[in-house]
Amino acid sequence: GVRVERMRADVVASASHELRTPLASLSGFIETILGPARDDPDATGRFLEIMQAQAQRTRRLIDDLLSLSRIELNEHVRPAAKADLAGIARDVVDAAQPALNRAGIKAVIDVAEGARPVTGARDELLQIAQNLIDNAVKYGGEGGDIEVNIFPSDDGAATALSVSDKGPGIAREHIPRLTERFYRVDDAMSRERGGTGLGLAIVKHILNRHRGRLEIESEPGRGSKFTVFIPVWQPGAA
Ligand code: ADP
C-alpha cells in the first residue's frame, strides 16, 4: 500500500544520504591530491589513509544495507534449525578478541544451567551476538569488562543472551528509538567508532523473523544491558 511505498522511499533516501557523506569526502581528497597537494607526498600519504577509512565506511554501509534487505525479504519465513546460543557467543567473543585486546578489556561468558538450544538460523544469531558485542566494545569498552550471559527466560519458553557493559549508558528518551535505521545517540561518536547506525535495526529484523524480542536496560553512568530472547528449540516449530 501507500504506507509501505512511502517507507521504502524513506529508506532509499536515508541510505543515499548516508552514502553521500563518505563519497563527498573521497571526492574532496582526490581533488586536493590532484591539485594543491600534488607535490606534497607527506600530505598525500595522510589523505590516502583518510580515504581508505572512508572507503571502508562505504563498504560497511553497503554490507549492512544488503544484510538488512536480505533479512527483510525472509522476515515472514521462520527459521526451523536448532542452534546453540552458548557456542555462538563463544565464537563471537573469539572473533572479537583483537578488538577486545585493543580496548584492554575482557568479555566473560556465563552459561546458566538449564539454558536450552533455540530455534533459529545460526548465521543470523551470530550477527545478533556480534552486533551487541561490537557495540559493548565500541561504546562501553572504556568502562571495563563485558559480560555475556546465556540463561533460560522466566517462563522457560525462550533462551536469553544478554550483553552488559559498564560504559556511559543511554538516556531513557533514546532507548525506544535505538532500533530505527540510522538512529544514533551521538552521530560523531558512532562515525568515529566505525558505526553505520544499522546494527540494532539488523538485530530487530532478525528477532522479528525468529519471533524473538529485545530488551534494553540502561542508565546514564551505569552501563547498558541488551538482552535478546529466542524461542527454545522445538522440532517442527516453523
Ligand atoms: P551504530 O553503528 O551507530 O553503532 P547501532 O544500531 O548498532 O548503530 O546502535 C545505535 C546507537 O545506539 C549507537 O549509535 C549508540 O548511540 C547507541 N548504542 C548502542 N549500543 C550501545 C551501548 N552498548 N552503550 C551505549 N550506547 C549504545
PDB file of N, CA and C in Angstrom, residues 98-105 137 141-142:
ATOM      1  N   PRO A  98      40.755  -9.588  18.996  1.00  0.00           N
ATOM      2  CA  PRO A  98      41.657  -8.483  18.654  1.00  0.00           C
ATOM      3  C   PRO A  98      41.113  -7.119  19.109  1.00  0.00           C
ATOM      4  N   ALA A  99      39.817  -6.899  18.900  1.00  0.00           N
ATOM      5  CA  ALA A  99      39.210  -5.620  19.313  1.00  0.00           C
ATOM      6  C   ALA A  99      39.209  -5.500  20.837  1.00  0.00           C
ATOM      7  N   LEU A 100      38.960  -6.624  21.526  1.00  0.00           N
ATOM      8  CA  LEU A 100      38.965  -6.612  22.990  1.00  0.00           C
ATOM      9  C   LEU A 100      40.378  -6.297  23.498  1.00  0.00           C
ATOM     10  N   ASN A 101      41.388  -6.902  22.862  1.00  0.00           N
ATOM     11  CA  ASN A 101      42.771  -6.629  23.262  1.00  0.00           C
ATOM     12  C   ASN A 101      43.119  -5.162  23.066  1.00  0.00           C
ATOM     13  N   ARG A 102      42.707  -4.617  21.911  1.00  0.00           N
ATOM     14  CA  ARG A 102      42.994  -3.199  21.651  1.00  0.00           C
ATOM     15  C   ARG A 102      42.351  -2.325  22.709  1.00  0.00           C
ATOM     16  N   ALA A 103      41.145  -2.697  23.151  1.00  0.00           N
ATOM     17  CA  ALA A 103      40.433  -1.898  24.161  1.00  0.00           C
ATOM     18  C   ALA A 103      40.941  -2.224  25.569  1.00  0.00           C
ATOM     19  N   GLY A 104      41.754  -3.258  25.690  1.00  0.00           N
ATOM     20  CA  GLY A 104      42.299  -3.630  27.003  1.00  0.00           C
ATOM     21  C   GLY A 104      41.253  -4.204  27.949  1.00  0.00           C
ATOM     22  N   ILE A 105      40.259  -4.907  27.404  1.00  0.00           N
ATOM     23  CA  ILE A 105      39.209  -5.477  28.256  1.00  0.00           C
ATOM     24  C   ILE A 105      38.984  -6.949  27.917  1.00  0.00           C
ATOM     25  N   VAL A 137      31.791  -3.145  23.055  1.00  0.00           N
ATOM     26  CA  VAL A 137      33.212  -2.760  22.986  1.00  0.00           C
ATOM     27  C   VAL A 137      33.330  -1.305  22.537  1.00  0.00           C
ATOM     28  N   GLY A 141      33.289  -0.012  26.185  1.00  0.00           N
ATOM     29  CA  GLY A 141      34.583  -0.615  26.484  1.00  0.00           C
ATOM     30  C   GLY A 141      35.431   0.160  27.465  1.00  0.00           C
ATOM     31  N   GLU A 142      35.253   1.487  27.483  1.00  0.00           N
ATOM     32  CA  GLU A 142      36.086   2.282  28.382  1.00  0.00           C
ATOM     33  C   GLU A 142      35.753   2.019  29.843  1.00  0.00           C
TER      34      GLU A 142
END
